[in-house]
Amino acid sequence: MQKPIRKAVFPVAGLGTRFLPATKAVPKEMLPVVDRPVIEYAVAEAAAAGVTHMIFVTANGKSALQEHFDRHAELEAVLRSKGKTAELKRLAAILPDGVRCSVEIQPAPLGLGHAVWCARQIVGDEPFAVILPDDVVMADTGCLAQMIACYTATGGNLLAVQDVPPDRTDRYGILEVGNDQNCPGGLAEIRGLVEKPAPADAPSTLSIIGRYILQPEIFSALENGEPGAGGEIQLTDAIAALIGRQPVHGFRFQGVRFDCGDRQGWLAANVAFALQRPDLEGIRERLRRLLESD
């Protein structure tokens, strides 16, 4: 019987320089996909998977995220006075019942591994999830919920993975894989991990995306780790250190992943999610007209 995944860490300390000037004053995790910030999709996915404690690892001066998940009594009062019940329901849904949030400051931009390490005291001695909000996954069953269903059988450490084009391996953590096993979604045995290898040096095209289930021993590996690719403390290096000591598998999830840390990926996510919205049914026709006039 595996311990339940009750906590999720969201590393959100980045500056979002690829989206400047939009992110000069607005954190990149607050950029909207249709009418919900990117971070809200990540939190909703975690809550749907049974996570009850959201841990945001952020930087000093980034208060917009915290304010988004706090109550706004004045706004709620105005909406209530005007009978805007639909808007009130949308506000209430931002943070589901029974879910709480904590904030931890990453004092310096030392890498993803360091950001996860900053959450060690809140996470404690239990398995936990890490969700990178830049990766938005459209799926009938949330990506993390799929992973937890598989983790119940496998235990250990589980990383969401998908194949990427061979010429883009230098943007991702890439797996050296062994045997595949039968499991919902498909498991890949991980024999090694390489952070952002050049295409000629990549052991495969199977990349990690921003969903992890990790054991608390990862914190010791991060504590003792040396800076890796880019001079940063890499989470992939710490996971690689656990191979052979704990089970480590790649999980092929079902769904469509959008890289919302990239302008084209973010724009594609806006279009895809808008097309699914019944209250925006006219968008398909508008897009068709735009494409025909090009």
Short mmCIF file of C-alpha atoms in Angstrom, two decimals:
data_model
loop_
_atom_site.label_atom_id
_atom_site.label_comp_id
_atom_site.label_asym_id
_atom_site.label_seq_id
_atom_site.Cartn_x
_atom_site.Cartn_y
_atom_site.Cartn_z
CA MET A 1 0.00 0.00 0.00
CA GLN A 2 1.52 3.29 -1.12
CA LYS A 3 1.30 6.45 0.94
CA PRO A 4 -1.19 8.88 -0.63
CA ILE A 5 0.00 11.92 -2.57
CA ARG A 6 -1.38 14.80 -0.51
CA LYS A 7 1.03 17.61 -1.41
CA ALA A 8 2.13 19.18 -4.67
CA VAL A 9 5.01 21.59 -5.24
CA PHE A 10 4.64 24.29 -7.91
CA PRO A 11 7.96 25.97 -8.85
CA VAL A 12 6.88 29.47 -9.92
CA ALA A 13 9.88 31.69 -9.18
CA GLY A 14 10.87 32.27 -12.82
CA LEU A 15 10.88 35.68 -14.49
CA GLY A 16 9.21 34.61 -17.74
CA THR A 17 11.65 36.49 -19.95
CA ARG A 18 10.36 34.78 -23.12
CA PHE A 19 7.09 36.69 -22.66
CA LEU A 20 8.52 40.16 -22.10
CA PRO A 21 7.18 42.82 -22.01
CA ALA A 22 3.92 41.13 -20.89
CA THR A 23 5.69 39.57 -17.89
CA LYS A 24 7.44 42.75 -16.75
CA ALA A 25 4.69 43.28 -14.15
CA VAL A 26 2.58 40.11 -14.52
CA PRO A 27 4.12 36.75 -13.50
CA LYS A 28 4.14 34.29 -16.39
CA GLU A 29 2.10 31.76 -14.38
CA MET A 30 -0.68 34.38 -14.25
CA LEU A 31 -0.94 34.70 -18.03
CA PRO A 32 -4.42 33.51 -19.02
CA VAL A 33 -5.38 30.55 -21.13
CA VAL A 34 -8.78 31.84 -22.24
CA ASP A 35 -9.96 33.31 -18.91
CA ARG A 36 -8.05 31.29 -16.30
CA PRO A 37 -4.40 31.83 -15.35
CA VAL A 38 -2.01 29.03 -16.29
CA ILE A 39 -1.39 28.27 -12.60
CA GLU A 40 -5.10 27.69 -12.01
CA TYR A 41 -5.14 24.83 -14.52
CA ALA A 42 -2.26 23.21 -12.62
CA VAL A 43 -3.92 23.61 -9.22
CA ALA A 44 -7.23 22.26 -10.55
CA GLU A 45 -5.44 19.22 -11.97
CA ALA A 46 -3.77 18.55 -8.62
CA ALA A 47 -7.00 18.98 -6.66
CA ALA A 48 -8.85 16.62 -9.02
CA ALA A 49 -6.13 14.03 -8.29
CA GLY A 50 -6.76 14.27 -4.54
CA VAL A 51 -3.99 16.71 -3.57
CA THR A 52 -5.06 18.89 -0.64
CA HIS A 53 -1.94 21.00 0.02
CA MET A 54 -0.53 23.23 -2.74
CA ILE A 55 3.01 24.54 -2.15
CA PHE A 56 4.10 27.48 -4.30
CA VAL A 57 7.85 28.06 -4.48
CA THR A 58 8.14 31.63 -5.68
CA ALA A 59 10.41 34.68 -5.58
CA ASN A 60 10.24 37.85 -3.55
CA GLY A 61 7.96 40.49 -5.00
CA LYS A 62 5.63 38.09 -6.84
CA SER A 63 2.39 38.61 -4.92
CA ALA A 64 -0.14 38.27 -7.76
CA LEU A 65 -0.29 34.47 -7.48
CA GLN A 66 -0.99 34.55 -3.75
CA GLU A 67 -3.64 37.21 -4.22
CA HIS A 68 -5.32 35.13 -6.91
CA PHE A 69 -5.90 32.23 -4.53
CA ASP A 70 -6.94 34.46 -1.60
CA ARG A 71 -10.52 35.58 -1.05
CA HIS A 72 -11.45 39.04 -2.40
CA ALA A 73 -14.27 40.12 -0.10
CA GLU A 74 -14.90 43.46 -1.78
CA LEU A 75 -15.16 41.96 -5.26
CA GLU A 76 -17.44 39.20 -3.99
CA ALA A 77 -19.70 41.77 -2.30
CA VAL A 78 -20.02 43.77 -5.52
CA LEU A 79 -20.85 40.67 -7.54
CA ARG A 80 -23.37 39.56 -4.93
CA SER A 81 -25.08 42.97 -4.92
CA LYS A 82 -25.45 42.81 -8.70
CA GLY A 83 -26.78 39.25 -8.69
CA LYS A 84 -23.81 37.89 -10.67
CA THR A 85 -24.07 34.34 -9.34
CA ALA A 86 -22.20 32.74 -12.24
CA GLU A 87 -19.18 34.97 -11.63
CA LEU A 88 -19.32 34.22 -7.90
CA LYS A 89 -19.26 30.49 -8.64
CA ARG A 90 -16.23 30.92 -10.88
CA LEU A 91 -14.39 32.77 -8.11
CA ALA A 92 -15.30 30.08 -5.57
CA ALA A 93 -13.95 27.39 -7.91
CA ILE A 94 -10.45 28.93 -8.01
CA LEU A 95 -9.49 27.03 -4.87
CA PRO A 96 -11.62 23.93 -4.26
CA ASP A 97 -13.02 23.19 -0.81
CA GLY A 98 -10.63 21.37 1.50
CA VAL A 99 -7.54 22.63 -0.32
CA ARG A 100 -4.96 24.91 1.30
CA CYS A 101 -1.93 26.78 -0.01
CA SER A 102 1.54 27.51 1.35
CA VAL A 103 4.20 29.82 -0.06
CA GLU A 104 7.95 29.24 0.14
CA ILE A 105 10.49 31.75 -1.17
CA GLN A 106 13.36 30.65 -3.41
CA PRO A 107 16.00 33.23 -2.47
CA ALA A 108 18.02 32.89 -5.69
CA PRO A 109 17.37 31.41 -9.15
CA LEU A 110 19.51 28.30 -8.69
CA GLY A 111 17.47 25.88 -10.79
CA LEU A 112 14.46 23.59 -10.66
CA GLY A 113 16.14 21.17 -8.28
CA HIS A 114 16.85 23.97 -5.84
CA ALA A 115 13.25 25.20 -6.09
CA VAL A 116 11.97 21.73 -5.14
CA TRP A 117 14.53 21.51 -2.32
CA CYS A 118 13.17 24.81 -0.92
CA ALA A 119 9.86 23.02 -0.20
CA ARG A 120 11.45 20.24 1.86
CA GLN A 121 10.26 21.41 5.29
CA ILE A 122 6.64 21.76 4.17
CA VAL A 123 6.63 18.46 2.30
CA GLY A 124 8.22 16.53 5.16
CA ASP A 125 8.77 12.77 5.04
CA GLU A 126 6.15 11.72 2.49
CA PRO A 127 5.87 11.25 -1.27
CA PHE A 128 4.73 14.31 -3.18
CA ALA A 129 4.01 15.66 -6.64
CA VAL A 130 5.82 18.36 -8.57
CA ILE A 131 3.86 20.24 -11.21
CA LEU A 132 5.42 22.73 -13.62
CA PRO A 133 2.55 25.07 -14.53
CA ASP A 134 4.09 25.88 -17.93
CA ASP A 135 2.98 22.41 -19.05
CA VAL A 136 -0.79 22.48 -19.46
CA VAL A 137 -2.29 19.08 -20.29
CA MET A 138 -5.69 18.73 -21.92
CA ALA A 139 -7.08 15.31 -20.97
CA ASP A 140 -10.35 13.63 -20.01
CA THR A 141 -8.63 12.43 -16.83
CA GLY A 142 -6.00 14.81 -15.50
CA CYS A 143 -2.36 13.88 -16.06
CA LEU A 144 -1.58 13.74 -12.33
CA ALA A 145 -4.65 11.59 -11.63
CA GLN A 146 -3.46 9.14 -14.31
CA MET A 147 -0.03 9.07 -12.70
CA ILE A 148 -1.37 8.48 -9.20
CA ALA A 149 -3.47 5.56 -10.46
CA CYS A 150 -0.31 4.01 -11.87
CA TYR A 151 1.81 4.95 -8.83
CA THR A 152 -0.58 2.99 -6.61
CA ALA A 153 0.72 -0.14 -8.30
CA THR A 154 4.37 0.80 -8.91
CA GLY A 155 5.41 2.99 -5.97
CA GLY A 156 8.79 4.67 -6.26
CA ASN A 157 9.30 7.71 -8.48
CA LEU A 158 7.18 8.36 -11.54
CA LEU A 159 7.86 10.92 -14.27
CA ALA A 160 5.41 11.95 -17.00
CA VAL A 161 7.07 11.49 -20.39
CA GLN A 162 6.44 11.92 -24.09
CA ASP A 163 8.48 11.77 -27.29
CA VAL A 164 9.80 15.03 -28.69
CA PRO A 165 11.24 15.81 -32.13
CA PRO A 166 14.89 14.68 -32.32
CA ASP A 167 16.13 18.23 -32.95
CA ARG A 168 14.56 19.51 -29.70
CA THR A 169 16.18 17.21 -27.15
CA ASP A 170 18.38 20.09 -25.98
CA ARG A 171 15.30 21.69 -24.39
CA TYR A 172 14.31 18.81 -22.11
CA GLY A 173 15.42 16.14 -19.68
CA ILE A 174 15.85 13.03 -21.85
CA LEU A 175 15.60 9.42 -20.70
CA GLU A 176 17.86 6.47 -21.29
CA VAL A 177 15.23 3.73 -21.31
CA GLY A 178 15.19 0.01 -20.70
CA ASN A 179 12.21 -2.31 -21.02
CA ASP A 180 8.64 -1.08 -21.30
CA GLN A 181 6.07 -2.69 -19.02
CA ASN A 182 2.33 -3.13 -19.14
CA CYS A 183 0.57 -0.41 -17.16
CA PRO A 184 -2.27 2.03 -17.94
CA GLY A 185 -0.70 4.64 -20.17
CA GLY A 186 2.50 2.58 -20.53
CA LEU A 187 5.62 2.54 -18.35
CA ALA A 188 9.20 3.00 -19.45
CA GLU A 189 12.05 1.66 -17.34
CA ILE A 190 14.50 4.50 -16.72
CA ARG A 191 18.18 3.58 -16.71
CA GLY A 192 19.50 7.14 -16.83
CA LEU A 193 18.59 10.78 -17.37
CA VAL A 194 20.41 13.51 -19.25
CA GLU A 195 19.50 17.18 -18.89
CA LYS A 196 19.14 19.00 -22.24
CA PRO A 197 21.50 16.88 -24.36
CA ALA A 198 22.47 17.92 -27.86
CA PRO A 199 20.51 15.89 -30.45
CA ALA A 200 23.64 13.93 -31.40
CA ASP A 201 24.19 12.93 -27.78
CA ALA A 202 20.60 12.20 -26.73
CA PRO A 203 20.04 8.58 -25.59
CA SER A 204 16.42 8.71 -26.85
CA THR A 205 13.69 11.18 -27.76
CA LEU A 206 11.62 10.36 -24.67
CA SER A 207 11.46 13.55 -22.60
CA ILE A 208 10.23 14.44 -19.15
CA ILE A 209 7.36 16.91 -19.02
CA GLY A 210 6.42 18.91 -15.97
CA ARG A 211 4.76 16.22 -13.83
CA TYR A 212 6.58 14.16 -11.20
CA ILE A 213 5.74 11.90 -8.27
CA LEU A 214 8.79 11.77 -6.01
CA GLN A 215 9.85 10.11 -2.79
CA PRO A 216 11.17 12.31 0.05
CA GLU A 217 14.68 10.86 -0.41
CA ILE A 218 14.98 13.24 -3.36
CA PHE A 219 15.74 16.02 -0.87
CA SER A 220 18.94 14.30 0.30
CA ALA A 221 20.03 13.87 -3.31
CA LEU A 222 19.36 17.57 -3.92
CA GLU A 223 21.15 18.57 -0.72
CA ASN A 224 24.32 16.82 -1.86
CA GLY A 225 24.00 17.63 -5.54
CA GLU A 226 26.39 19.76 -7.56
CA PRO A 227 25.33 22.31 -10.18
CA GLY A 228 24.64 20.64 -13.50
CA ALA A 229 23.52 21.88 -16.92
CA GLY A 230 23.46 25.65 -17.13
CA GLY A 231 25.25 25.91 -13.78
CA GLU A 232 21.97 25.17 -11.99
CA ILE A 233 20.91 22.48 -9.51
CA GLN A 234 18.99 20.12 -11.76
CA LEU A 235 16.11 17.95 -10.57
CA THR A 236 16.98 15.36 -13.22
CA ASP A 237 20.46 14.90 -11.71
CA ALA A 238 18.95 14.17 -8.29
CA ILE A 239 16.44 11.70 -9.77
CA ALA A 240 19.27 9.98 -11.64
CA ALA A 241 21.05 9.53 -8.31
CA LEU A 242 18.06 7.51 -7.05
CA ILE A 243 18.17 5.01 -9.93
CA GLY A 244 19.15 1.63 -8.55
CA ARG A 245 18.13 2.64 -5.03
CA GLN A 246 14.44 3.21 -5.73
CA PRO A 247 12.10 2.40 -8.63
CA VAL A 248 12.13 5.18 -11.25
CA HIS A 249 9.75 4.95 -14.21
CA GLY A 250 8.56 7.12 -17.05
CA PHE A 251 4.79 7.28 -17.51
CA ARG A 252 3.26 7.79 -20.94
CA PHE A 253 0.16 9.80 -20.14
CA GLN A 254 -2.97 10.20 -22.24
CA GLY A 255 -3.70 13.76 -23.34
CA VAL A 256 -2.36 16.75 -25.25
CA ARG A 257 0.42 18.78 -23.66
CA PHE A 258 0.88 22.48 -24.37
CA ASP A 259 4.14 24.20 -23.47
CA CYS A 260 2.81 27.49 -22.18
CA GLY A 261 6.33 28.69 -21.40
CA ASP A 262 6.65 29.13 -25.16
CA ARG A 263 4.67 31.78 -27.06
CA GLN A 264 3.46 29.43 -29.77
CA GLY A 265 2.52 26.76 -27.22
CA TRP A 266 0.63 29.32 -25.15
CA LEU A 267 -1.26 30.61 -28.19
CA ALA A 268 -2.11 27.05 -29.26
CA ALA A 269 -3.44 26.30 -25.76
CA ASN A 270 -5.70 29.34 -25.89
CA VAL A 271 -7.16 28.20 -29.20
CA ALA A 272 -7.56 24.55 -28.12
CA PHE A 273 -9.26 25.35 -24.80
CA ALA A 274 -11.46 28.01 -26.40
CA LEU A 275 -12.68 25.48 -28.97
CA GLN A 276 -13.84 23.22 -26.12
CA ARG A 277 -15.88 25.93 -24.42
CA PRO A 278 -19.64 25.88 -25.20
CA ASP A 279 -19.91 29.56 -24.21
CA LEU A 280 -17.40 30.39 -26.97
CA GLU A 281 -19.01 28.38 -29.75
CA GLY A 282 -18.52 31.23 -32.24
CA ILE A 283 -14.73 31.04 -32.05
CA ARG A 284 -14.46 28.18 -34.55
CA GLU A 285 -16.19 30.23 -37.25
CA ARG A 286 -14.06 33.28 -36.47
CA LEU A 287 -10.89 31.22 -36.77
CA ARG A 288 -12.06 29.72 -40.04
CA ARG A 289 -12.64 33.21 -41.49
CA LEU A 290 -9.23 34.39 -40.32
CA LEU A 291 -7.50 31.39 -41.89
CA GLU A 292 -9.39 31.76 -45.16
CA SER A 293 -8.47 35.43 -45.39
CA ASP A 294 -4.77 34.72 -44.88
#
